[in-house]
Amino acid sequence: MKILVVGAGATGGYFGALLARAGEDVTFLVRPARAAALRERGLRVVGRDGEWTVEPRLVTAGELREPYDLVLLSVKSTGLGRAVEDVAPAVGPDTAVVPLLNGLAHIDVLNARFGARAVLGGVAKVVTTLDDAGDIRRLAPLAHLAFGEQDVPAGAVSARVQRIREVLEGAGIDAPVPSDVLTAMWHKWVFITTFGAVTSLMRGTVGEVYDAEGGPALGPAVLAEAAAVAAAAGHPVPEEERAATLAVVSAPGSPMVPSLYRDLVAGRPTEVEHLFGDLTARARALGVATPLLDLATLHLRVHQRRTTGA
């Protein structure tokens, strides 16, 4: 199976490195500066369980000449439009595109460009970050990529999904196929917006927020809003998933923060519109009140204007 990984950051780079280490035919589509660094140092994974390096096969925009069997699209939502055009030569009639973005707005973009048949839903769960040296720092052993066809009977698994699952699992990646991948994407969206709102609004780690007077009430209140939007959209969050989210965002002393928070405190642009703007717009359309999520959206929009001027 010919695999193209779009992006070599903390998420796509990690999955791609696992696949390459397992001997799969993997190519990374990256920007010229990232390509130069990877050619010099290799693609390194450091942190838990030691350090290892793969020598990646690389291409840059304009160098793609033929279709791939599988495209793992791992970019920030702010770079989605450019990435879609860059990767277009790699998407043929039999290509499966699996996006690893959070939220749902990217599905509409990809469907419009490549057709819904080419696009699968995807939910990535890893605990990694890109350090100052450009290495992927693994903070926990999690490597989870749930995916599936957008429109198949509940519980059905297509032949191409089964083949992709075998390849991913052969590389040590947990690759379940949900009965409804769009519902799984909604549930991840609820988690990431709850996590992002709690830490970004209060400008602190989960533990710093929880340990402050009044802090324990914030996580459950934000989660209730996000889960209400999902339920109104037809994707209610099961109680066990709500409990798992609360365990993350309501943990005393926890140092955890999402990547959105790290971008915020570093003065970098965030994915505010893709994650929060889209969710609050859907909430308004569905008649769901989301005052805390609206406040988080405004807070991030002010930051966005300050950092980008737009």
PDB file of C-alpha atoms in Angstrom:
ATOM      1  CA  MET A   1       0.000   0.000   0.000  1.00  0.00           C
ATOM      2  CA  LYS A   2       1.393   3.394  -1.024  1.00  0.00           C
ATOM      3  CA  ILE A   3       0.833   5.872   1.794  1.00  0.00           C
ATOM      4  CA  LEU A   4       1.187   9.653   1.701  1.00  0.00           C
ATOM      5  CA  VAL A   5       1.299  11.493   5.016  1.00  0.00           C
ATOM      6  CA  VAL A   6       0.519  15.187   4.601  1.00  0.00           C
ATOM      7  CA  GLY A   7       2.494  16.923   7.324  1.00  0.00           C
ATOM      8  CA  ALA A   8       5.214  15.579   9.596  1.00  0.00           C
ATOM      9  CA  GLY A   9       4.234  17.208  12.869  1.00  0.00           C
ATOM     10  CA  ALA A  10       3.316  15.733  16.216  1.00  0.00           C
ATOM     11  CA  THR A  11       0.348  13.706  14.956  1.00  0.00           C
ATOM     12  CA  GLY A  12       0.912  12.853  11.302  1.00  0.00           C
ATOM     13  CA  GLY A  13       4.635  12.559  11.805  1.00  0.00           C
ATOM     14  CA  TYR A  14       4.150  10.085  14.626  1.00  0.00           C
ATOM     15  CA  PHE A  15       1.711   7.852  12.748  1.00  0.00           C
ATOM     16  CA  GLY A  16       3.864   8.070   9.628  1.00  0.00           C
ATOM     17  CA  ALA A  17       6.999   7.206  11.567  1.00  0.00           C
ATOM     18  CA  LEU A  18       5.308   4.125  13.043  1.00  0.00           C
ATOM     19  CA  LEU A  19       4.228   3.011   9.563  1.00  0.00           C
ATOM     20  CA  ALA A  20       7.683   3.624   8.090  1.00  0.00           C
ATOM     21  CA  ARG A  21       9.366   1.776  10.947  1.00  0.00           C
ATOM     22  CA  ALA A  22       7.070  -1.191  10.217  1.00  0.00           C
ATOM     23  CA  GLY A  23       8.337  -1.279   6.629  1.00  0.00           C
ATOM     24  CA  GLU A  24       5.350   0.306   4.896  1.00  0.00           C
ATOM     25  CA  ASP A  25       5.766   2.394   1.726  1.00  0.00           C
ATOM     26  CA  VAL A  26       5.400   5.863   3.298  1.00  0.00           C
ATOM     27  CA  THR A  27       6.105   9.303   1.818  1.00  0.00           C
ATOM     28  CA  PHE A  28       5.738  12.602   3.700  1.00  0.00           C
ATOM     29  CA  LEU A  29       4.481  15.750   1.952  1.00  0.00           C
ATOM     30  CA  VAL A  30       6.131  18.641   3.801  1.00  0.00           C
ATOM     31  CA  ARG A  31       7.164  22.273   3.384  1.00  0.00           C
ATOM     32  CA  PRO A  32      10.724  22.951   2.137  1.00  0.00           C
ATOM     33  CA  ALA A  33      12.047  24.061   5.535  1.00  0.00           C
ATOM     34  CA  ARG A  34      10.693  20.946   7.247  1.00  0.00           C
ATOM     35  CA  ALA A  35      12.106  18.802   4.441  1.00  0.00           C
ATOM     36  CA  ALA A  36      15.584  20.291   4.942  1.00  0.00           C
ATOM     37  CA  ALA A  37      15.469  19.596   8.687  1.00  0.00           C
ATOM     38  CA  LEU A  38      14.263  16.034   8.199  1.00  0.00           C
ATOM     39  CA  ARG A  39      16.955  15.292   5.627  1.00  0.00           C
ATOM     40  CA  GLU A  40      19.564  16.496   8.077  1.00  0.00           C
ATOM     41  CA  ARG A  41      18.300  14.865  11.295  1.00  0.00           C
ATOM     42  CA  GLY A  42      15.847  12.198  10.200  1.00  0.00           C
ATOM     43  CA  LEU A  43      12.375  11.910  11.681  1.00  0.00           C
ATOM     44  CA  ARG A  44      13.000  11.299  15.367  1.00  0.00           C
ATOM     45  CA  VAL A  45      10.616  10.090  18.033  1.00  0.00           C
ATOM     46  CA  VAL A  46      11.861  10.747  21.563  1.00  0.00           C
ATOM     47  CA  GLY A  47      10.516  10.558  25.094  1.00  0.00           C
ATOM     48  CA  ARG A  48       8.782   7.501  26.527  1.00  0.00           C
ATOM     49  CA  ASP A  49      10.341   4.131  25.693  1.00  0.00           C
ATOM     50  CA  GLY A  50      13.562   5.646  24.369  1.00  0.00           C
ATOM     51  CA  GLU A  51      14.455   7.280  21.076  1.00  0.00           C
ATOM     52  CA  TRP A  52      14.262   6.031  17.522  1.00  0.00           C
ATOM     53  CA  THR A  53      14.679   7.539  14.056  1.00  0.00           C
ATOM     54  CA  VAL A  54      13.446   6.800  10.554  1.00  0.00           C
ATOM     55  CA  GLU A  55      14.911   8.190   7.356  1.00  0.00           C
ATOM     56  CA  PRO A  56      11.756   9.525   5.698  1.00  0.00           C
ATOM     57  CA  ARG A  57      10.966   9.622   2.006  1.00  0.00           C
ATOM     58  CA  LEU A  58       9.975  13.244   1.332  1.00  0.00           C
ATOM     59  CA  VAL A  59       8.202  15.300  -1.314  1.00  0.00           C
ATOM     60  CA  THR A  60       7.272  18.966  -1.401  1.00  0.00           C
ATOM     61  CA  ALA A  61       4.360  20.711  -3.127  1.00  0.00           C
ATOM     62  CA  GLY A  62       4.616  20.393  -6.885  1.00  0.00           C
ATOM     63  CA  GLU A  63       6.589  17.128  -6.800  1.00  0.00           C
ATOM     64  CA  LEU A  64       3.608  14.759  -6.590  1.00  0.00           C
ATOM     65  CA  ARG A  65       3.076  12.914  -9.865  1.00  0.00           C
ATOM     66  CA  GLU A  66       0.812   9.920  -9.224  1.00  0.00           C
ATOM     67  CA  PRO A  67      -2.006   8.733  -6.949  1.00  0.00           C
ATOM     68  CA  TYR A  68      -1.484   7.001  -3.616  1.00  0.00           C
ATOM     69  CA  ASP A  69      -3.630   4.305  -2.046  1.00  0.00           C
ATOM     70  CA  LEU A  70      -3.975   6.099   1.299  1.00  0.00           C
ATOM     71  CA  VAL A  71      -3.556   9.761   2.214  1.00  0.00           C
ATOM     72  CA  LEU A  72      -3.311  10.653   5.912  1.00  0.00           C
ATOM     73  CA  LEU A  73      -4.082  14.360   6.072  1.00  0.00           C
ATOM     74  CA  SER A  74      -2.577  15.851   9.228  1.00  0.00           C
ATOM     75  CA  VAL A  75      -2.461  19.649   9.062  1.00  0.00           C
ATOM     76  CA  LYS A  76      -3.804  22.538  11.096  1.00  0.00           C
ATOM     77  CA  SER A  77      -7.203  23.715   9.913  1.00  0.00           C
ATOM     78  CA  THR A  78      -5.635  27.081   9.050  1.00  0.00           C
ATOM     79  CA  GLY A  79      -3.550  25.308   6.404  1.00  0.00           C
ATOM     80  CA  LEU A  80      -6.311  23.063   5.086  1.00  0.00           C
ATOM     81  CA  GLY A  81      -7.090  25.004   1.906  1.00  0.00           C
ATOM     82  CA  ARG A  82      -3.494  25.020   0.751  1.00  0.00           C
ATOM     83  CA  ALA A  83      -2.954  21.391   1.735  1.00  0.00           C
ATOM     84  CA  VAL A  84      -5.991  20.276  -0.278  1.00  0.00           C
ATOM     85  CA  GLU A  85      -4.582  21.819  -3.439  1.00  0.00           C
ATOM     86  CA  ASP A  86      -1.057  20.547  -2.758  1.00  0.00           C
ATOM     87  CA  VAL A  87      -2.247  16.969  -2.289  1.00  0.00           C
ATOM     88  CA  ALA A  88      -4.704  16.897  -5.216  1.00  0.00           C
ATOM     89  CA  PRO A  89      -2.311  15.123  -7.642  1.00  0.00           C
ATOM     90  CA  ALA A  90      -2.011  12.265  -5.129  1.00  0.00           C
ATOM     91  CA  VAL A  91      -5.772  11.598  -5.011  1.00  0.00           C
ATOM     92  CA  GLY A  92      -6.937   9.252  -7.732  1.00  0.00           C
ATOM     93  CA  PRO A  93     -10.194   7.321  -8.273  1.00  0.00           C
ATOM     94  CA  ASP A  94      -9.192   4.622  -5.767  1.00  0.00           C
ATOM     95  CA  THR A  95      -7.471   6.776  -3.140  1.00  0.00           C
ATOM     96  CA  ALA A  96      -8.753   6.839   0.436  1.00  0.00           C
ATOM     97  CA  VAL A  97      -8.255  10.169   2.229  1.00  0.00           C
ATOM     98  CA  VAL A  98      -8.276   9.963   6.031  1.00  0.00           C
ATOM     99  CA  PRO A  99      -8.180  13.408   7.706  1.00  0.00           C
ATOM    100  CA  LEU A 100      -6.790  13.633  11.230  1.00  0.00           C
ATOM    101  CA  LEU A 101      -8.193  17.071  12.059  1.00  0.00           C
ATOM    102  CA  ASN A 102     -10.558  17.738  14.961  1.00  0.00           C
ATOM    103  CA  GLY A 103     -14.022  19.148  14.362  1.00  0.00           C
ATOM    104  CA  LEU A 104     -16.147  18.509  11.266  1.00  0.00           C
ATOM    105  CA  ALA A 105     -15.895  21.470   8.893  1.00  0.00           C
ATOM    106  CA  HIS A 106     -12.981  19.917   7.000  1.00  0.00           C
ATOM    107  CA  ILE A 107     -15.182  17.023   5.860  1.00  0.00           C
ATOM    108  CA  ASP A 108     -17.292  19.412   3.781  1.00  0.00           C
ATOM    109  CA  VAL A 109     -14.144  20.937   2.252  1.00  0.00           C
ATOM    110  CA  LEU A 110     -12.696  17.547   1.338  1.00  0.00           C
ATOM    111  CA  ASN A 111     -15.997  16.179   0.030  1.00  0.00           C
ATOM    112  CA  ALA A 112     -16.358  19.191  -2.256  1.00  0.00           C
ATOM    113  CA  ARG A 113     -12.816  18.804  -3.615  1.00  0.00           C
ATOM    114  CA  PHE A 114     -12.441  15.025  -3.916  1.00  0.00           C
ATOM    115  CA  GLY A 115     -15.953  13.583  -3.647  1.00  0.00           C
ATOM    116  CA  ALA A 116     -17.482  11.952  -0.588  1.00  0.00           C
ATOM    117  CA  ARG A 117     -16.508   8.456  -1.708  1.00  0.00           C
ATOM    118  CA  ALA A 118     -12.805   9.292  -1.447  1.00  0.00           C
ATOM    119  CA  VAL A 119     -13.061  10.791   2.032  1.00  0.00           C
ATOM    120  CA  LEU A 120     -13.216   8.747   5.217  1.00  0.00           C
ATOM    121  CA  GLY A 121     -13.864  10.074   8.686  1.00  0.00           C
ATOM    122  CA  GLY A 122     -11.015   9.902  11.159  1.00  0.00           C
ATOM    123  CA  VAL A 123     -10.391  10.402  14.885  1.00  0.00           C
ATOM    124  CA  ALA A 124      -6.779  10.524  16.045  1.00  0.00           C
ATOM    125  CA  LYS A 125      -5.740  10.244  19.680  1.00  0.00           C
ATOM    126  CA  VAL A 126      -2.059  10.621  20.524  1.00  0.00           C
ATOM    127  CA  VAL A 127      -0.160  12.440  23.262  1.00  0.00           C
ATOM    128  CA  THR A 128       2.752  13.927  21.362  1.00  0.00           C
ATOM    129  CA  THR A 129       4.269  17.328  20.703  1.00  0.00           C
ATOM    130  CA  LEU A 130       6.905  18.764  18.388  1.00  0.00           C
ATOM    131  CA  ASP A 131       9.856  20.039  20.416  1.00  0.00           C
ATOM    132  CA  ASP A 132      12.213  22.921  19.639  1.00  0.00           C
ATOM    133  CA  ALA A 133      14.568  20.595  17.750  1.00  0.00           C
ATOM    134  CA  GLY A 134      11.754  19.436  15.474  1.00  0.00           C
ATOM    135  CA  ASP A 135      11.595  15.979  17.058  1.00  0.00           C
ATOM    136  CA  ILE A 136       8.323  14.280  17.973  1.00  0.00           C
ATOM    137  CA  ARG A 137       8.182  13.981  21.745  1.00  0.00           C
ATOM    138  CA  ARG A 138       6.007  11.108  22.911  1.00  0.00           C
ATOM    139  CA  LEU A 139       4.357  11.922  26.240  1.00  0.00           C
ATOM    140  CA  ALA A 140       2.212   8.784  26.585  1.00  0.00           C
ATOM    141  CA  PRO A 141       1.981   5.419  24.789  1.00  0.00           C
ATOM    142  CA  LEU A 142      -1.383   6.164  23.145  1.00  0.00           C
ATOM    143  CA  ALA A 143      -1.517   5.621  19.352  1.00  0.00           C
ATOM    144  CA  HIS A 144      -5.178   5.468  18.319  1.00  0.00           C
ATOM    145  CA  LEU A 145      -6.693   6.149  14.907  1.00  0.00           C
ATOM    146  CA  ALA A 146     -10.382   5.339  14.560  1.00  0.00           C
ATOM    147  CA  PHE A 147     -11.710   5.700  11.024  1.00  0.00           C
ATOM    148  CA  GLY A 148     -14.410   4.552   8.654  1.00  0.00           C
ATOM    149  CA  GLU A 149     -16.585   5.268   5.667  1.00  0.00           C
ATOM    150  CA  GLN A 150     -18.865   8.272   5.960  1.00  0.00           C
ATOM    151  CA  ASP A 151     -21.959   6.420   4.815  1.00  0.00           C
ATOM    152  CA  VAL A 152     -22.161   2.670   5.391  1.00  0.00           C
ATOM    153  CA  PRO A 153     -24.676   0.555   7.321  1.00  0.00           C
ATOM    154  CA  ALA A 154     -24.009   0.569  11.067  1.00  0.00           C
ATOM    155  CA  GLY A 155     -21.330  -1.957  11.930  1.00  0.00           C
ATOM    156  CA  ALA A 156     -20.354  -2.665   8.318  1.00  0.00           C
ATOM    157  CA  VAL A 157     -16.686  -2.548   7.314  1.00  0.00           C
ATOM    158  CA  SER A 158     -15.736  -2.001   3.671  1.00  0.00           C
ATOM    159  CA  ALA A 159     -12.924  -3.976   2.049  1.00  0.00           C
ATOM    160  CA  ARG A 160     -10.668  -0.933   1.794  1.00  0.00           C
ATOM    161  CA  VAL A 161     -11.241   0.020   5.423  1.00  0.00           C
ATOM    162  CA  GLN A 162     -10.369  -3.532   6.477  1.00  0.00           C
ATOM    163  CA  ARG A 163      -7.149  -3.399   4.430  1.00  0.00           C
ATOM    164  CA  ILE A 164      -6.159  -0.027   5.914  1.00  0.00           C
ATOM    165  CA  ARG A 165      -6.901  -1.302   9.409  1.00  0.00           C
ATOM    166  CA  GLU A 166      -4.592  -4.270   8.869  1.00  0.00           C
ATOM    167  CA  VAL A 167      -1.776  -1.969   7.756  1.00  0.00           C
ATOM    168  CA  LEU A 168      -2.234   0.396  10.716  1.00  0.00           C
ATOM    169  CA  GLU A 169      -2.453  -2.378  13.276  1.00  0.00           C
ATOM    170  CA  GLY A 170       0.619  -4.014  11.774  1.00  0.00           C
ATOM    171  CA  ALA A 171       2.487  -0.821  12.668  1.00  0.00           C
ATOM    172  CA  GLY A 172       1.312  -0.894  16.283  1.00  0.00           C
ATOM    173  CA  ILE A 173      -1.515   1.618  15.828  1.00  0.00           C
ATOM    174  CA  ASP A 174      -4.842   0.901  17.515  1.00  0.00           C
ATOM    175  CA  ALA A 175      -7.280   1.234  14.588  1.00  0.00           C
ATOM    176  CA  PRO A 176     -10.912   0.540  15.526  1.00  0.00           C
ATOM    177  CA  VAL A 177     -13.718   1.095  13.031  1.00  0.00           C
ATOM    178  CA  PRO A 178     -16.656   2.824  14.780  1.00  0.00           C
ATOM    179  CA  SER A 179     -20.185   1.884  13.797  1.00  0.00           C
ATOM    180  CA  ASP A 180     -20.693   5.583  12.944  1.00  0.00           C
ATOM    181  CA  VAL A 181     -17.479   7.493  12.347  1.00  0.00           C
ATOM    182  CA  LEU A 182     -19.190  10.900  12.190  1.00  0.00           C
ATOM    183  CA  THR A 183     -20.614  10.319  15.668  1.00  0.00           C
ATOM    184  CA  ALA A 184     -17.117   9.406  16.867  1.00  0.00           C
ATOM    185  CA  MET A 185     -15.859  12.669  15.371  1.00  0.00           C
ATOM    186  CA  TRP A 186     -18.574  14.627  17.192  1.00  0.00           C
ATOM    187  CA  HIS A 187     -17.583  13.021  20.474  1.00  0.00           C
ATOM    188  CA  LYS A 188     -13.907  13.910  19.976  1.00  0.00           C
ATOM    189  CA  TRP A 189     -15.029  17.455  19.121  1.00  0.00           C
ATOM    190  CA  VAL A 190     -16.917  17.682  22.421  1.00  0.00           C
ATOM    191  CA  PHE A 191     -13.817  16.524  24.277  1.00  0.00           C
ATOM    192  CA  ILE A 192     -11.337  18.842  22.569  1.00  0.00           C
ATOM    193  CA  THR A 193     -13.507  21.951  22.885  1.00  0.00           C
ATOM    194  CA  THR A 194     -14.200  21.246  26.555  1.00  0.00           C
ATOM    195  CA  PHE A 195     -10.491  20.703  27.232  1.00  0.00           C
ATOM    196  CA  GLY A 196      -9.549  23.773  25.192  1.00  0.00           C
ATOM    197  CA  ALA A 197     -12.160  26.077  26.722  1.00  0.00           C
ATOM    198  CA  VAL A 198     -11.314  25.209  30.334  1.00  0.00           C
ATOM    199  CA  THR A 199      -7.571  25.787  29.925  1.00  0.00           C
ATOM    200  CA  SER A 200      -7.713  28.701  27.479  1.00  0.00           C
ATOM    201  CA  LEU A 201     -10.324  30.724  29.313  1.00  0.00           C
ATOM    202  CA  MET A 202      -8.455  30.428  32.595  1.00  0.00           C
ATOM    203  CA  ARG A 203      -4.949  30.505  31.065  1.00  0.00           C
ATOM    204  CA  GLY A 204      -3.817  27.573  33.142  1.00  0.00           C
ATOM    205  CA  THR A 205      -3.273  23.832  33.246  1.00  0.00           C
ATOM    206  CA  VAL A 206      -6.123  21.546  34.187  1.00  0.00           C
ATOM    207  CA  GLY A 207      -4.747  21.319  37.723  1.00  0.00           C
ATOM    208  CA  GLU A 208      -4.281  25.061  38.096  1.00  0.00           C
ATOM    209  CA  VAL A 209      -7.897  25.619  37.107  1.00  0.00           C
ATOM    210  CA  TYR A 210      -9.323  22.806  39.211  1.00  0.00           C
ATOM    211  CA  ASP A 211      -7.311  23.711  42.313  1.00  0.00           C
ATOM    212  CA  ALA A 212      -8.512  27.334  42.354  1.00  0.00           C
ATOM    213  CA  GLU A 213     -11.598  28.262  44.335  1.00  0.00           C
ATOM    214  CA  GLY A 214     -14.596  27.763  42.041  1.00  0.00           C
ATOM    215  CA  GLY A 215     -12.476  25.831  39.542  1.00  0.00           C
ATOM    216  CA  PRO A 216     -14.084  22.379  39.933  1.00  0.00           C
ATOM    217  CA  ALA A 217     -17.397  23.695  38.546  1.00  0.00           C
ATOM    218  CA  LEU A 218     -15.967  24.894  35.228  1.00  0.00           C
ATOM    219  CA  GLY A 219     -15.224  21.585  33.507  1.00  0.00           C
ATOM    220  CA  PRO A 220     -18.685  20.066  34.048  1.00  0.00           C
ATOM    221  CA  ALA A 221     -20.382  23.305  32.939  1.00  0.00           C
ATOM    222  CA  VAL A 222     -18.426  23.545  29.674  1.00  0.00           C
ATOM    223  CA  LEU A 223     -18.902  19.856  28.967  1.00  0.00           C
ATOM    224  CA  ALA A 224     -22.662  20.176  29.474  1.00  0.00           C
ATOM    225  CA  GLU A 225     -22.804  22.885  26.805  1.00  0.00           C
ATOM    226  CA  ALA A 226     -20.706  21.013  24.247  1.00  0.00           C
ATOM    227  CA  ALA A 227     -22.542  17.747  24.835  1.00  0.00           C
ATOM    228  CA  ALA A 228     -25.893  19.530  24.430  1.00  0.00           C
ATOM    229  CA  VAL A 229     -24.846  20.706  20.959  1.00  0.00           C
ATOM    230  CA  ALA A 230     -23.823  17.181  19.974  1.00  0.00           C
ATOM    231  CA  ALA A 231     -27.104  15.762  21.265  1.00  0.00           C
ATOM    232  CA  ALA A 232     -29.140  18.359  19.373  1.00  0.00           C
ATOM    233  CA  ALA A 233     -27.213  17.434  16.212  1.00  0.00           C
ATOM    234  CA  GLY A 234     -28.168  13.784  16.689  1.00  0.00           C
ATOM    235  CA  HIS A 235     -24.932  12.544  18.263  1.00  0.00           C
ATOM    236  CA  PRO A 236     -25.482  12.274  22.045  1.00  0.00           C
ATOM    237  CA  VAL A 237     -22.375  11.572  24.084  1.00  0.00           C
ATOM    238  CA  PRO A 238     -22.653   8.367  26.119  1.00  0.00           C
ATOM    239  CA  GLU A 239     -22.261   8.688  29.878  1.00  0.00           C
ATOM    240  CA  GLU A 240     -19.004   6.742  29.919  1.00  0.00           C
ATOM    241  CA  GLU A 241     -17.444   9.173  27.423  1.00  0.00           C
ATOM    242  CA  ARG A 242     -18.667  12.169  29.399  1.00  0.00           C
ATOM    243  CA  ALA A 243     -17.115  10.648  32.511  1.00  0.00           C
ATOM    244  CA  ALA A 244     -13.819  10.101  30.676  1.00  0.00           C
ATOM    245  CA  THR A 245     -13.762  13.749  29.557  1.00  0.00           C
ATOM    246  CA  LEU A 246     -14.512  14.951  33.080  1.00  0.00           C
ATOM    247  CA  ALA A 247     -11.678  12.804  34.394  1.00  0.00           C
ATOM    248  CA  VAL A 248      -9.280  14.713  32.120  1.00  0.00           C
ATOM    249  CA  VAL A 249     -10.556  18.261  32.703  1.00  0.00           C
ATOM    250  CA  SER A 250     -11.316  17.912  36.422  1.00  0.00           C
ATOM    251  CA  ALA A 251      -8.108  16.462  37.811  1.00  0.00           C
ATOM    252  CA  PRO A 252      -6.431  18.163  40.778  1.00  0.00           C
ATOM    253  CA  GLY A 253      -2.770  18.935  40.192  1.00  0.00           C
ATOM    254  CA  SER A 254      -2.880  17.805  36.543  1.00  0.00           C
ATOM    255  CA  PRO A 255      -0.274  19.451  34.271  1.00  0.00           C
ATOM    256  CA  MET A 256      -2.266  18.621  31.141  1.00  0.00           C
ATOM    257  CA  VAL A 257      -3.021  21.210  28.447  1.00  0.00           C
ATOM    258  CA  PRO A 258      -4.142  20.771  24.826  1.00  0.00           C
ATOM    259  CA  SER A 259      -2.111  21.889  21.817  1.00  0.00           C
ATOM    260  CA  LEU A 260      -4.529  24.811  21.369  1.00  0.00           C
ATOM    261  CA  TYR A 261      -3.472  26.144  24.772  1.00  0.00           C
ATOM    262  CA  ARG A 262       0.200  25.765  23.900  1.00  0.00           C
ATOM    263  CA  ASP A 263      -0.386  27.786  20.715  1.00  0.00           C
ATOM    264  CA  LEU A 264      -2.274  30.414  22.697  1.00  0.00           C
ATOM    265  CA  VAL A 265       0.377  31.036  25.348  1.00  0.00           C
ATOM    266  CA  ALA A 266       3.154  30.970  22.725  1.00  0.00           C
ATOM    267  CA  GLY A 267       1.448  33.777  20.802  1.00  0.00           C
ATOM    268  CA  ARG A 268       0.709  31.612  17.777  1.00  0.00           C
ATOM    269  CA  PRO A 269      -2.574  31.502  15.822  1.00  0.00           C
ATOM    270  CA  THR A 270      -5.087  28.894  16.943  1.00  0.00           C
ATOM    271  CA  GLU A 271      -7.786  26.822  15.281  1.00  0.00           C
ATOM    272  CA  VAL A 272     -10.492  28.980  16.852  1.00  0.00           C
ATOM    273  CA  GLU A 273     -12.895  29.073  13.912  1.00  0.00           C
ATOM    274  CA  HIS A 274     -12.578  25.406  12.991  1.00  0.00           C
ATOM    275  CA  LEU A 275     -13.049  24.184  16.559  1.00  0.00           C
ATOM    276  CA  PHE A 276     -15.047  26.855  18.385  1.00  0.00           C
ATOM    277  CA  GLY A 277     -16.545  29.136  15.755  1.00  0.00           C
ATOM    278  CA  ASP A 278     -18.094  26.243  13.872  1.00  0.00           C
ATOM    279  CA  LEU A 279     -19.412  24.586  17.043  1.00  0.00           C
ATOM    280  CA  THR A 280     -21.030  27.754  18.407  1.00  0.00           C
ATOM    281  CA  ALA A 281     -22.538  28.535  14.991  1.00  0.00           C
ATOM    282  CA  ARG A 282     -24.122  25.080  14.943  1.00  0.00           C
ATOM    283  CA  ALA A 283     -25.333  25.641  18.507  1.00  0.00           C
ATOM    284  CA  ARG A 284     -27.138  28.818  17.437  1.00  0.00           C
ATOM    285  CA  ALA A 285     -28.681  27.052  14.431  1.00  0.00           C
ATOM    286  CA  LEU A 286     -29.892  24.259  16.726  1.00  0.00           C
ATOM    287  CA  GLY A 287     -31.194  26.631  19.400  1.00  0.00           C
ATOM    288  CA  VAL A 288     -28.708  25.503  22.071  1.00  0.00           C
ATOM    289  CA  ALA A 289     -27.381  28.097  24.521  1.00  0.00           C
ATOM    290  CA  THR A 290     -23.578  27.990  24.945  1.00  0.00           C
ATOM    291  CA  PRO A 291     -22.509  31.041  26.994  1.00  0.00           C
ATOM    292  CA  LEU A 292     -19.199  29.577  28.171  1.00  0.00           C
ATOM    293  CA  LEU A 293     -18.245  28.294  24.726  1.00  0.00           C
ATOM    294  CA  ASP A 294     -19.245  31.669  23.260  1.00  0.00           C
ATOM    295  CA  LEU A 295     -16.942  33.371  25.763  1.00  0.00           C
ATOM    296  CA  ALA A 296     -14.074  31.007  24.906  1.00  0.00           C
ATOM    297  CA  THR A 297     -14.648  31.697  21.202  1.00  0.00           C
ATOM    298  CA  LEU A 298     -14.520  35.459  21.731  1.00  0.00           C
ATOM    299  CA  HIS A 299     -11.382  35.154  23.862  1.00  0.00           C
ATOM    300  CA  LEU A 300      -9.629  33.145  21.144  1.00  0.00           C
ATOM    301  CA  ARG A 301     -10.841  35.483  18.394  1.00  0.00           C
ATOM    302  CA  VAL A 302      -9.306  38.473  20.169  1.00  0.00           C
ATOM    303  CA  HIS A 303      -6.035  36.542  20.385  1.00  0.00           C
ATOM    304  CA  GLN A 304      -6.331  35.604  16.706  1.00  0.00           C
ATOM    305  CA  ARG A 305      -6.727  39.226  15.619  1.00  0.00           C
ATOM    306  CA  ARG A 306      -3.768  40.214  17.750  1.00  0.00           C
ATOM    307  CA  THR A 307      -1.515  37.522  16.270  1.00  0.00           C
ATOM    308  CA  THR A 308      -2.625  37.611  12.637  1.00  0.00           C
ATOM    309  CA  GLY A 309      -4.080  41.092  12.190  1.00  0.00           C
ATOM    310  CA  ALA A 310      -7.181  39.557  10.619  1.00  0.00           C
TER     311      ALA A 310
END
